[in-house]
Amino acid sequence: MVEIELDGQKVEVAEGCMVMHAAEKAGTYIPHFCYHKKLSIAANCRMCLVDVEKAPKPMPACATPVTQGMVVRTKSDKAIKAQKSVMEFLLINHPLDCPICDQGGECQLQDLAVGYGGSSSRYEEEKRVVLHKDVGPLISMEEMSRCIHCTRCVRFGQEVAGVMELGMIHRGEHSEITTVSGDTVDSELSGNMIDICPVGALTSKPFRYSARSWELSRRRSVSPHDSTGANLIVQVKNHKVMRVVPFENEAVNECWIADRDRFSYEALNGEDRLTQPMLKQGGVWKEVDWQTALEYVANGLKNIRHDHGAEAIGALVSPHSTVEELYLAGALVRGLGSDNIDYRLRNAEFSAPEGIRWLGTSIASLSTLQSVLVVGSNLRKDHPLFAQRIRQAARHGCQVIALDSVERDWAIPVKHLLKHAASQWMQALGGIAAAVAQEKGVAGPAGSFVIDDAATAVARSLMAGERKAVLLGNAAAHHAQAAQLLALANWIGEHTGATVGYLTEAANTVGAQFVGAHPVKGGLNAAQMLSGGLKAVLLLNNEPVHDSSAGARATDALSGAEMVVTLSPFKANMEFSDVLLPIAPFTETSGSFINAEGRLQSFHAVVRPLGDTRPAWKVLRVLANMLEIPGFDFETSQDVLVRATNAAPGAFSQIDATQLSNAVTGGVTASVSGAVGEPVVASIYQLDGLVRRSPSLQLTADARMAREEVAA
């Protein structure tokens, strides 16, 4: 540790830190533009010049290492004069367009110009003009004349997103940030460039010219998409969601969010929203009131139970629904006497797990891994923020190993790639396990597995170091041999010291397991329900054609039911549904998600429900009351959460860790017989109904590529 004096205050920091880090620890603000705590140091804006004793000239705080006994003054006349001179240079060519700038009100340059800028400029030359660029549907680069060349966006692409899509060309006053070849910015994390831009050069194209920052109310929420559970700030004007930005949580999403977290809000205000209950009568959809719709559903369920038995009723529920919604859906179905409920819509194998399958470690620990084996995951697209953490680990030497059926661009250096068809994953993973056994001189897992050079190299990588993990992706979870893949992963983890876990597909996959949103007493699983045979089907927040492994076959299976009830924020499943009940999306209801690491995060509604939309937990409660099912006397979603978690009110943060387990009954057995096809996995912007209905996300390169693959 090194002790320095900063503005008369003694500060102790680690050797190798910069003056800026010492100032942050001391709570002293030093003006800056190019410095960002998550990016490398560039020292090119010079706004953070400070007065260092014995130094002949002011020094940049972000790039000046501390030394023992150093004396730094951030507010001396010398420092202030230097900072004002830098500000004068920065404003020489900056356009005077604050009144029309989208960044107005949240612009670092604007804020610092108040304290360090002059009342007039000494320069009379014409200001330079930089031509605008079209870099895609998400980021606007219409006013690049505002750019001050801090290069935050360039460094973000290189270091966090892993793709250098922006760069600086030319020199001096001709310098400009561009994509060089005129390409679009296609990173799945690209929206973060908007946040870190300190001026109005990079702005949000969907949000552009729609509101001023001071007009917006800011309310916290949690992302309903992948299993990170990214913390959000939802910005609202006139009861309408206008923008979504990250809320910093170092343990979960740091200060970043994925583009689908940021831009999926467009669907909330789209034309496809369902705002009134609807009944199909004579093949024609008609809007009705809630009482009529719920009575129709309740009477239909009663009649079907009477005529065909409770086992003819089932529910397919989405793992993007809240803990409260999933708990009540299960309680409703079981209250009717059925155990036919499942959230595993894309799975091909449905063995009963011993515990709740989860990440197996903390999200934050992914940043410090020394080796990691990822099985069956398009990591960068399926889990952008997990990929970002593993990318940081790779920058510090982590050996990344991939087992998949195709070679994918993760924007991460991959040490070993094992490319095998899904039907060969058992053999490939078994080969790694056998190689570990050979290296350690122990008995290998059951089964005959071939050891090749690749398996041996992977085994040695996993045995090196202390912090390592085996992570099973969405394709491994949906695999026809999922349980045996997990058993092999557990064997490898046990003998290498690696943690083993699932990346988990959706925002509430762990929560769905926690509340038992799957058969527990021999009920039908999702695949069986989607094969036909049910007389009444409840579809909670999902579209089986898009969200299940059945795909288009789901239409035929569900068309044969006597009554299909869709609870959705959108006009969905209209070709085979009989009733549409408008339920609130995550912005219009309170609820909770449990992310991949088992962290329970609750949130409140940020806007009032649109039209006659109602929170799904209320709809399920009223429906259960009409069916005279006991135990549905909840007044708030918190009451439901208390019942679902058996916790004291307000005591929610982490579910009981003893329930989290990736154990497999019986361990590794002989290879499962039968044909094994490629697992069904959603592409990045087809994961759920919100992202599917976001116009801007559907214009991205990722969305276009997914559509082309489906068409092919």
XYZ file of C-alpha atoms in Angstrom:
712
model
C 0.000 0.000 0.000
C 1.064 3.554 -0.764
C 0.066 6.643 1.213
C -0.345 9.995 -0.523
C -1.672 13.389 0.491
C -4.671 14.519 -1.558
C -5.958 18.034 -0.873
C -4.515 17.803 2.632
C -6.107 14.378 3.311
C -4.061 11.202 3.806
C -5.191 8.447 1.399
C -3.861 4.891 1.287
C -4.188 2.941 -1.988
C -2.590 -0.105 -3.557
C 0.716 0.285 -5.339
C 0.181 0.782 -9.074
C -3.040 2.757 -8.652
C -3.474 6.116 -10.298
C -4.189 9.442 -8.643
C -7.765 9.161 -9.969
C -8.263 5.944 -7.988
C -7.003 7.636 -4.839
C -9.415 10.519 -5.431
C -12.316 8.078 -5.837
C -11.395 6.388 -2.558
C -11.210 9.757 -0.817
C -14.527 10.894 -2.287
C -12.884 13.739 -4.198
C -14.269 14.450 -7.654
C -11.809 15.247 -10.416
C -13.408 16.376 -13.700
C -12.842 13.937 -16.556
C -14.219 12.691 -19.855
C -12.119 9.837 -21.207
C -11.634 8.016 -17.881
C -14.144 5.268 -17.053
C -13.688 2.854 -14.172
C -14.469 -0.180 -16.352
C -12.224 0.777 -19.291
C -8.482 1.025 -19.855
C -6.776 4.362 -19.366
C -6.385 6.499 -22.494
C -5.463 9.891 -20.964
C -6.478 11.728 -24.115
C -9.007 14.308 -22.905
C -6.623 15.898 -20.313
C -9.558 17.270 -18.354
C -8.328 15.597 -15.177
C -5.099 17.622 -14.891
C -4.054 18.080 -11.262
C -1.240 19.831 -9.432
C 1.384 17.312 -8.248
C 4.053 18.761 -5.930
C 7.510 18.930 -7.555
C 6.067 18.154 -10.996
C 6.954 20.891 -13.533
C 3.462 20.937 -15.064
C -0.045 19.669 -14.287
C -0.392 15.883 -14.573
C -3.399 13.773 -15.721
C -4.880 12.146 -12.639
C -6.070 9.105 -14.613
C -2.570 8.220 -15.870
C -0.281 9.326 -13.050
C 0.734 6.452 -10.740
C 0.831 7.162 -7.019
C 4.156 7.154 -5.204
C 4.864 7.126 -1.509
C 4.528 10.592 -0.008
C 3.122 12.168 -3.175
C 1.301 15.455 -2.573
C -1.597 16.180 -4.935
C -3.810 19.247 -5.121
C -6.943 19.023 -7.249
C -8.306 22.465 -6.485
C -5.205 24.667 -6.525
C -4.994 27.654 -8.881
C -2.578 25.707 -11.063
C -4.971 22.740 -11.408
C -8.067 24.859 -12.005
C -6.307 27.009 -14.597
C -5.125 23.872 -16.443
C -8.613 22.355 -16.396
C -10.183 25.566 -17.696
C -7.634 25.722 -20.513
C -8.487 22.153 -21.534
C -12.191 22.992 -21.497
C -11.527 25.988 -23.748
C -9.813 23.731 -26.290
C -12.615 21.145 -26.120
C -15.213 23.792 -26.922
C -13.344 25.310 -29.881
C -15.120 23.099 -32.397
C -18.079 21.936 -30.348
C -21.406 22.977 -31.924
C -23.659 25.294 -29.944
C -26.689 23.032 -30.222
C -27.501 22.256 -26.596
C -31.166 23.338 -27.043
C -31.790 20.550 -29.564
C -29.305 17.960 -28.288
C -30.802 14.715 -26.986
C -28.053 14.578 -24.365
C -29.113 17.917 -22.882
C -29.634 17.612 -19.151
C -27.394 14.547 -18.787
C -24.287 15.686 -20.661
C -20.941 15.641 -18.871
C -19.530 18.302 -21.160
C -22.491 20.574 -20.489
C -22.187 20.048 -16.738
C -18.446 20.657 -16.574
C -18.627 23.643 -18.921
C -20.679 25.393 -16.238
C -17.800 25.111 -13.800
C -14.772 25.254 -16.081
C -15.920 26.947 -19.311
C -15.631 30.625 -20.210
C -18.518 32.948 -20.937
C -17.201 33.532 -24.476
C -14.690 32.012 -26.861
C -11.509 33.625 -28.093
C -11.671 31.640 -31.322
C -13.430 33.116 -34.350
C -12.589 30.458 -36.965
C -15.344 28.303 -38.453
C -16.192 25.221 -36.477
C -15.457 21.918 -38.156
C -18.262 19.669 -39.360
C -18.160 15.862 -39.222
C -20.572 13.972 -41.454
C -23.133 11.725 -39.797
C -22.970 7.924 -40.060
C -25.685 5.282 -40.247
C -24.528 2.430 -38.012
C -27.768 0.514 -37.613
C -31.174 0.706 -35.937
C -30.037 1.213 -32.330
C -27.354 3.918 -32.185
C -27.647 7.345 -33.761
C -24.429 9.004 -34.981
C -26.192 11.946 -36.611
C -24.196 14.651 -34.799
C -20.600 13.454 -34.731
C -19.467 17.084 -34.766
C -20.131 16.934 -31.000
C -17.545 14.169 -30.481
C -14.599 15.148 -28.242
C -12.571 12.016 -29.089
C -12.539 10.562 -25.613
C -12.505 7.092 -27.311
C -14.705 5.538 -24.616
C -16.849 3.919 -27.314
C -13.783 2.504 -29.070
C -12.356 1.052 -25.879
C -15.744 -0.341 -24.849
C -15.934 -2.269 -28.108
C -12.423 -3.634 -27.759
C -12.475 -4.461 -24.074
C -16.058 -5.144 -22.983
C -18.016 -6.110 -26.097
C -14.977 -7.845 -27.572
C -15.519 -6.368 -31.058
C -13.769 -3.215 -32.255
C -16.602 -1.883 -34.372
C -15.682 1.787 -33.933
C -12.269 3.354 -34.348
C -10.591 6.715 -34.843
C -9.235 7.682 -38.245
C -7.110 10.633 -39.438
C -5.184 13.011 -37.176
C -5.510 16.402 -35.567
C -8.640 18.379 -36.390
C -9.516 15.775 -39.029
C -9.844 12.980 -36.471
C -13.208 11.260 -36.293
C -14.838 8.186 -34.794
C -16.290 5.872 -37.430
C -16.845 2.252 -38.402
C -14.083 2.777 -41.006
C -15.636 0.585 -43.717
C -19.174 1.900 -43.308
C -20.403 -1.175 -41.467
C -23.124 -1.186 -38.838
C -22.538 -1.606 -35.106
C -23.907 -5.075 -34.404
C -22.679 -5.986 -30.937
C -25.343 -7.314 -28.584
C -24.003 -4.848 -25.970
C -23.754 -1.843 -28.288
C -26.325 0.286 -26.453
C -23.874 0.769 -23.591
C -21.878 3.066 -25.866
C -24.780 5.507 -25.600
C -24.489 5.542 -21.805
C -20.740 6.046 -21.676
C -20.596 8.761 -24.351
C -19.947 11.957 -22.328
C -21.471 14.205 -25.002
C -24.364 13.900 -27.462
C -22.385 12.202 -30.242
C -23.886 8.737 -29.681
C -27.576 8.717 -28.809
C -30.409 6.207 -28.788
C -32.084 6.021 -32.192
C -35.444 4.659 -30.880
C -35.568 7.267 -28.068
C -34.261 10.183 -30.135
C -36.385 13.381 -30.002
C -39.103 11.758 -27.878
C -38.487 13.359 -24.454
C -36.150 15.498 -22.390
C -34.252 13.885 -19.545
C -35.798 16.206 -16.939
C -39.290 15.199 -18.028
C -38.704 11.539 -17.168
C -39.490 9.752 -13.918
C -36.894 7.111 -13.037
C -38.017 3.816 -11.514
C -36.076 0.650 -10.756
C -36.901 -2.698 -12.295
C -35.381 -6.053 -13.308
C -34.894 -7.415 -16.813
C -37.370 -10.149 -17.826
C -35.165 -11.698 -20.520
C -32.095 -13.830 -19.796
C -30.996 -15.265 -16.453
C -28.632 -12.439 -15.450
C -31.431 -10.497 -13.770
C -29.930 -7.199 -14.941
C -30.999 -4.241 -12.810
C -32.727 -1.511 -14.794
C -33.837 2.078 -14.519
C -37.067 2.453 -16.495
C -37.709 6.057 -17.482
C -41.340 7.063 -17.786
C -43.283 10.027 -19.154
C -47.082 10.332 -19.034
C -47.457 6.707 -17.914
C -45.495 5.493 -20.920
C -42.092 3.803 -20.907
C -39.757 6.036 -22.895
C -36.314 4.588 -22.211
C -34.482 1.850 -20.283
C -30.944 2.255 -18.917
C -28.828 0.215 -16.488
C -28.910 0.497 -12.722
C -25.450 -0.281 -11.428
C -25.175 -3.499 -9.419
C -21.613 -4.784 -9.296
C -22.683 -8.281 -8.206
C -25.118 -8.778 -11.098
C -24.753 -6.648 -14.226
C -22.073 -4.151 -13.129
C -22.992 -0.974 -15.067
C -23.953 -2.702 -18.328
C -27.111 -4.145 -19.879
C -27.662 -6.093 -23.098
C -29.405 -4.475 -26.053
C -32.506 -6.632 -25.577
C -32.772 -5.328 -21.998
C -32.461 -1.769 -23.296
C -34.644 -1.719 -26.415
C -37.347 -4.368 -25.894
C -39.513 -1.673 -24.233
C -40.677 -0.666 -27.717
C -43.018 -3.677 -27.676
C -44.801 -2.292 -24.609
C -46.298 0.524 -26.683
C -46.760 -1.432 -29.904
C -49.891 -2.095 -31.929
C -49.828 -5.773 -30.936
C -50.724 -5.060 -27.304
C -53.842 -6.811 -26.001
C -55.812 -4.323 -23.909
C -59.244 -5.949 -23.619
C -60.367 -9.556 -22.933
C -61.436 -11.290 -26.112
C -63.612 -14.336 -26.890
C -63.784 -16.266 -30.133
C -67.418 -16.774 -31.103
C -68.236 -18.498 -34.369
C -64.637 -18.071 -35.471
C -64.785 -14.298 -34.922
C -62.916 -12.485 -32.132
C -64.989 -10.138 -29.999
C -63.969 -7.862 -27.141
C -65.775 -8.550 -23.855
C -65.532 -7.410 -20.239
C -63.493 -9.228 -17.627
C -66.491 -10.730 -15.855
C -67.749 -12.345 -19.056
C -64.317 -13.687 -20.014
C -63.521 -15.114 -16.585
C -66.965 -16.716 -16.231
C -66.485 -18.332 -19.635
C -63.107 -19.746 -18.556
C -64.302 -20.886 -15.123
C -67.398 -22.604 -16.525
C -65.345 -24.207 -19.275
C -62.818 -25.622 -16.797
C -65.608 -26.945 -14.569
C -67.345 -28.639 -17.476
C -64.157 -30.194 -18.841
C -63.180 -31.471 -15.401
C -66.675 -32.980 -15.043
C -66.705 -34.548 -18.496
C -63.103 -35.669 -18.910
C -61.508 -35.528 -15.451
C -58.951 -33.124 -14.015
C -56.115 -34.844 -15.890
C -57.527 -33.377 -19.133
C -56.552 -29.879 -17.922
C -53.004 -28.534 -18.215
C -50.936 -25.349 -18.176
C -47.908 -24.364 -20.231
C -46.151 -21.506 -18.445
C -43.272 -19.275 -19.428
C -40.049 -19.083 -17.377
C -40.164 -15.344 -18.145
C -43.196 -15.054 -15.833
C -42.727 -13.926 -12.238
C -42.371 -16.167 -9.192
C -45.813 -15.071 -8.040
C -47.489 -15.830 -11.374
C -45.884 -19.253 -11.679
C -46.756 -20.169 -8.099
C -50.418 -19.253 -8.565
C -50.614 -21.022 -11.941
C -49.367 -24.199 -10.267
C -51.712 -23.769 -7.311
C -54.657 -23.231 -9.679
C -53.976 -26.334 -11.781
C -53.347 -28.490 -8.747
C -56.413 -27.047 -7.055
C -58.399 -28.447 -9.969
C -56.852 -31.854 -9.315
C -54.278 -31.905 -12.135
C -50.475 -32.020 -12.100
C -50.124 -31.027 -15.751
C -48.000 -27.889 -15.582
C -44.593 -27.242 -17.104
C -42.245 -24.377 -17.880
C -39.706 -26.530 -19.816
C -41.186 -25.668 -23.187
C -38.038 -26.212 -25.273
C -36.708 -29.267 -23.410
C -36.381 -32.701 -24.996
C -35.733 -34.571 -21.724
C -37.781 -34.275 -18.550
C -36.132 -36.294 -15.771
C -37.050 -35.115 -12.284
C -34.142 -33.082 -10.835
C -32.898 -33.661 -7.293
C -32.810 -29.946 -6.572
C -33.052 -26.593 -8.302
C -30.615 -26.449 -11.204
C -28.617 -23.221 -11.202
C -25.348 -21.530 -12.155
C -23.373 -23.380 -9.496
C -21.431 -20.249 -8.516
C -21.925 -16.498 -8.243
C -22.254 -14.334 -11.339
C -19.410 -12.092 -10.131
C -17.042 -15.083 -9.909
C -17.250 -15.569 -13.688
C -14.964 -12.538 -14.045
C -12.148 -14.256 -12.142
C -12.209 -17.768 -13.637
C -8.906 -19.313 -14.689
C -10.448 -21.991 -16.915
C -13.988 -22.671 -18.084
C -15.639 -25.364 -20.196
C -18.866 -24.198 -21.871
C -21.073 -26.974 -23.237
C -23.830 -26.306 -25.773
C -24.118 -22.528 -25.651
C -23.912 -19.651 -28.080
C -22.556 -17.828 -25.050
C -22.256 -14.363 -26.536
C -25.843 -14.274 -27.837
C -27.619 -16.431 -25.241
C -26.079 -14.671 -22.215
C -24.368 -11.420 -23.291
C -23.515 -10.242 -19.766
C -22.153 -13.625 -18.679
C -20.047 -13.639 -21.857
C -18.799 -10.162 -20.980
C -17.578 -11.389 -17.589
C -15.868 -14.437 -19.086
C -14.304 -12.112 -21.676
C -12.758 -10.112 -18.818
C -11.458 -13.344 -17.292
C -9.935 -14.306 -20.660
C -8.162 -10.932 -20.805
C -6.428 -11.988 -17.594
C -5.430 -15.434 -18.835
C -8.527 -17.597 -18.411
C -8.512 -20.632 -20.736
C -11.918 -20.853 -22.440
C -13.012 -24.226 -23.840
C -16.113 -24.777 -25.985
C -18.033 -27.951 -26.819
C -20.684 -27.273 -29.461
C -22.038 -28.471 -32.769
C -20.861 -25.401 -34.690
C -18.032 -22.910 -34.399
C -19.334 -19.597 -33.096
C -17.795 -16.162 -32.775
C -17.922 -15.410 -29.060
C -15.552 -12.432 -29.385
C -13.505 -14.311 -26.781
C -10.213 -16.161 -27.380
C -11.184 -19.863 -27.301
C -8.280 -22.086 -26.276
C -9.897 -25.377 -27.323
C -12.942 -25.953 -29.538
C -14.521 -29.402 -29.603
C -16.873 -29.375 -32.568
C -19.300 -32.305 -32.530
C -22.906 -32.901 -33.538
C -25.293 -32.831 -30.577
C -25.647 -36.608 -30.794
C -21.909 -36.883 -30.006
C -21.786 -34.542 -27.006
C -22.060 -37.431 -24.543
C -19.092 -39.153 -26.162
C -17.051 -35.938 -26.326
C -17.732 -34.968 -22.703
C -17.123 -38.562 -21.637
C -13.777 -38.433 -23.424
C -12.792 -35.382 -21.368
C -13.860 -37.186 -18.180
C -11.851 -40.277 -19.166
C -8.818 -38.069 -19.894
C -9.134 -36.476 -16.450
C -9.261 -39.964 -14.933
C -6.171 -40.981 -16.899
C -4.241 -37.865 -15.846
C -5.157 -38.376 -12.188
C -4.809 -42.141 -12.184
C -8.354 -42.787 -10.961
C -11.253 -44.863 -12.246
C -13.250 -43.046 -14.913
C -17.018 -42.695 -15.202
C -19.202 -45.568 -16.378
C -19.240 -46.111 -20.121
C -16.639 -46.592 -22.837
C -15.269 -43.220 -23.910
C -12.475 -42.533 -26.375
C -9.569 -40.354 -25.252
C -8.051 -38.262 -28.017
C -5.500 -35.443 -28.013
C -8.204 -32.777 -27.787
C -9.792 -34.424 -24.733
C -6.406 -34.681 -23.037
C -5.620 -31.009 -23.717
C -8.987 -29.949 -22.291
C -8.498 -32.163 -19.226
C -5.118 -30.578 -18.514
C -6.572 -27.072 -18.901
C -9.345 -27.885 -16.420
C -6.919 -29.383 -13.915
C -4.719 -26.268 -13.912
C -5.443 -23.295 -11.685
C -7.847 -22.917 -8.789
C -10.901 -21.066 -10.103
C -12.672 -23.043 -12.813
C -16.154 -23.943 -13.969
C -18.096 -26.273 -16.244
C -21.100 -24.383 -17.611
C -23.982 -26.045 -19.444
C -25.750 -23.786 -21.913
C -29.280 -23.653 -23.273
C -28.622 -26.367 -25.846
C -27.267 -28.679 -23.135
C -30.332 -28.008 -20.957
C -32.672 -28.747 -23.886
C -30.687 -31.807 -25.016
C -32.308 -35.254 -25.194
C -29.488 -36.511 -22.911
C -29.471 -33.484 -20.600
C -29.335 -35.462 -17.343
C -26.408 -37.593 -18.506
C -24.517 -34.551 -19.784
C -24.973 -33.019 -16.342
C -23.836 -36.246 -14.667
C -20.634 -36.236 -16.747
C -20.103 -32.535 -16.012
C -20.507 -33.268 -12.295
C -17.929 -36.061 -12.515
C -15.479 -33.713 -14.247
C -16.169 -30.992 -11.687
C -15.652 -33.366 -8.772
C -12.260 -34.522 -10.070
C -10.935 -31.155 -11.270
C -12.310 -28.889 -8.533
C -14.493 -27.003 -10.993
C -17.947 -25.710 -10.123
C -20.730 -27.099 -12.324
C -23.890 -25.312 -13.310
C -26.434 -24.246 -15.884
C -26.354 -20.815 -17.468
C -30.202 -21.160 -17.412
C -32.270 -19.851 -20.279
C -34.773 -17.326 -18.942
C -35.173 -14.611 -16.320
C -37.014 -16.966 -13.981
C -35.906 -20.503 -14.890
C -34.605 -20.968 -11.350
C -37.779 -19.418 -9.927
C -39.972 -21.771 -11.969
C -38.199 -24.727 -10.392
C -38.391 -23.131 -6.967
C -42.202 -22.885 -7.034
C -42.675 -26.285 -8.674
C -43.938 -25.143 -12.073
C -43.400 -28.664 -13.420
C -44.993 -32.067 -12.783
C -44.203 -33.414 -9.314
C -46.735 -36.261 -9.035
C -46.651 -37.869 -12.443
C -48.375 -35.172 -14.491
C -47.772 -34.568 -18.174
C -44.651 -32.670 -19.195
C -44.558 -29.914 -21.824
C -43.763 -32.238 -24.730
C -46.625 -34.554 -23.821
C -49.071 -31.679 -23.481
C -47.967 -30.296 -26.849
C -48.558 -33.679 -28.451
C -52.315 -33.249 -28.030
C -54.766 -35.017 -25.755
C -55.576 -32.182 -23.367
C -59.100 -30.797 -23.415
C -58.313 -27.503 -21.644
C -54.983 -25.664 -21.875
C -53.859 -22.515 -20.059
C -51.019 -20.679 -21.821
C -49.323 -18.236 -19.446
C -47.208 -15.610 -21.184
C -45.999 -17.860 -24.011
C -46.548 -18.666 -27.667
C -45.899 -22.390 -28.201
C -45.223 -21.965 -31.931
C -42.229 -19.750 -31.071
C -41.431 -20.732 -27.490
C -41.518 -24.536 -27.559
C -39.698 -27.418 -29.201
C -42.972 -28.358 -30.928
C -42.847 -25.274 -33.130
C -45.531 -25.243 -35.831
C -46.793 -28.658 -34.652
C -48.170 -26.945 -31.545
C -50.945 -25.393 -33.619
C -52.403 -28.763 -34.602
C -52.052 -30.175 -31.083
C -53.734 -27.226 -29.389
C -56.423 -26.846 -32.035
C -57.796 -30.180 -30.888
C -58.518 -28.946 -27.359
C -62.031 -27.895 -26.346
C -60.739 -24.683 -24.713
C -57.409 -22.883 -24.974
C -56.939 -19.828 -22.745
C -54.065 -17.469 -23.494
C -52.907 -15.060 -20.793
C -50.602 -12.624 -22.568
C -49.801 -8.914 -22.905
C -50.105 -9.382 -26.678
C -52.566 -10.630 -29.271
C -50.968 -14.048 -29.380
C -52.003 -17.626 -30.208
C -55.145 -16.349 -31.940
C -55.223 -19.216 -34.461
C -55.996 -21.833 -31.798
C -57.075 -19.929 -28.652
C -60.680 -19.489 -27.526
C -60.048 -16.785 -24.927
C -57.436 -14.025 -24.706
C -56.859 -12.453 -21.292
C -54.673 -9.302 -21.289
C -52.049 -9.568 -18.549
C -49.504 -6.956 -17.575
C -45.875 -7.118 -18.779
C -43.105 -6.629 -16.221
C -43.392 -2.831 -16.344
C -47.079 -2.861 -15.340
C -47.032 -5.358 -12.485
C -45.116 -6.103 -9.314
C -43.314 -9.392 -8.972
C -40.028 -11.220 -8.531
C -37.461 -13.080 -10.619
C -34.802 -15.493 -9.379
C -31.686 -15.274 -11.520
C -29.140 -17.960 -12.407
C -27.201 -17.596 -9.140
C -30.355 -17.913 -6.999
C -30.712 -14.190 -6.268
C -34.349 -13.217 -5.711
C -35.044 -9.693 -6.984
C -38.437 -8.058 -6.569
C -39.722 -5.071 -8.512
C -42.761 -2.804 -8.659
C -44.877 -1.636 -11.575
C -43.375 1.465 -13.195
C -46.476 2.475 -15.175
C -50.169 1.776 -14.789
C -51.631 -1.114 -16.832
C -52.539 -0.273 -20.410
C -56.277 -0.319 -21.148
C -58.049 -3.136 -19.280
C -54.839 -5.080 -18.743
C -54.532 -6.740 -15.320
C -51.557 -8.264 -13.479
C -51.493 -12.024 -14.120
C -51.341 -12.863 -10.416
C -54.640 -11.018 -9.907
C -56.262 -12.769 -12.869
C -55.205 -16.182 -11.548
C -56.403 -15.306 -8.052
C -59.860 -14.220 -9.239
C -60.163 -17.248 -11.519
C -59.324 -19.559 -8.604
C -61.920 -17.800 -6.451
C -64.555 -18.345 -9.155
C -63.564 -22.024 -9.262
C -63.899 -22.121 -5.450
C -60.319 -23.295 -4.936
C -59.270 -22.571 -1.327
C -56.134 -20.648 -0.337
C -56.371 -17.805 -2.861
C -57.023 -14.939 -0.446
C -54.057 -12.762 -1.488
C -54.273 -8.980 -1.363
C -50.859 -8.123 -2.836
C -48.123 -9.818 -4.826
C -46.012 -9.683 -1.666
C -48.583 -11.926 0.022
C -48.134 -14.423 -2.812
C -44.352 -14.225 -2.489
C -44.552 -14.906 1.241
C -46.623 -18.027 0.553
C -44.394 -19.152 -2.323
C -41.114 -18.722 -0.429
C -42.266 -19.472 3.131
C -40.316 -16.387 4.145
C -41.136 -13.588 6.518
C -42.495 -10.468 4.768
C -39.618 -8.344 3.500
C -37.002 -11.067 4.084
C -36.295 -11.722 0.406
C -32.872 -11.603 -1.216
C -31.634 -15.137 -1.678
C -33.600 -18.366 -1.792
C -32.604 -21.224 0.496
C -29.199 -22.267 -0.848
C -29.728 -25.861 0.314
C -32.359 -26.236 -2.409
C -29.897 -25.295 -5.149
C -28.380 -28.507 -6.485
C -27.127 -29.783 -9.827
C -26.872 -33.356 -8.565
C -28.130 -36.203 -10.767
C -29.677 -39.354 -9.344
C -27.545 -42.389 -10.115
C -24.620 -40.485 -11.635
C -23.269 -41.436 -15.064
C -24.970 -44.459 -16.627
C -24.756 -46.054 -20.046
C -25.361 -43.748 -22.963
C -29.040 -43.043 -23.645
C -30.300 -44.941 -26.673
C -32.375 -43.479 -29.458
C -31.910 -40.705 -31.972
C -30.625 -37.385 -30.641
C -31.406 -34.324 -32.726
C -30.086 -30.795 -32.434
C -31.608 -29.089 -29.369
C -34.156 -26.332 -29.914
C -32.688 -22.998 -28.815
C -34.104 -19.508 -29.340
C -31.948 -16.944 -31.109
C -31.070 -13.741 -29.282
C -34.037 -11.665 -30.493
C -36.585 -14.494 -30.543
C -36.253 -15.420 -26.875
C -39.624 -14.056 -25.718
C -42.643 -12.062 -26.848
C -41.160 -8.689 -25.901
C -37.992 -8.936 -27.979
C -39.927 -10.481 -30.878
C -42.107 -7.357 -31.011
C -39.405 -4.705 -30.685
C -39.116 -3.080 -34.138
C -35.559 -1.845 -33.616
C -34.248 -5.191 -32.363
C -35.866 -6.952 -35.316
C -33.914 -4.674 -37.685
C -30.536 -5.742 -36.256
C -28.085 -8.017 -38.035
C -28.670 -10.770 -35.451
C -32.424 -10.764 -36.094
C -31.941 -10.794 -39.870
C -29.513 -13.716 -39.657
C -31.958 -15.676 -37.494
C -34.750 -15.146 -40.019
C -32.488 -16.246 -42.865
C -31.551 -19.429 -40.987
C -35.226 -20.255 -40.418
C -36.037 -19.566 -44.078
C -33.173 -21.812 -45.184
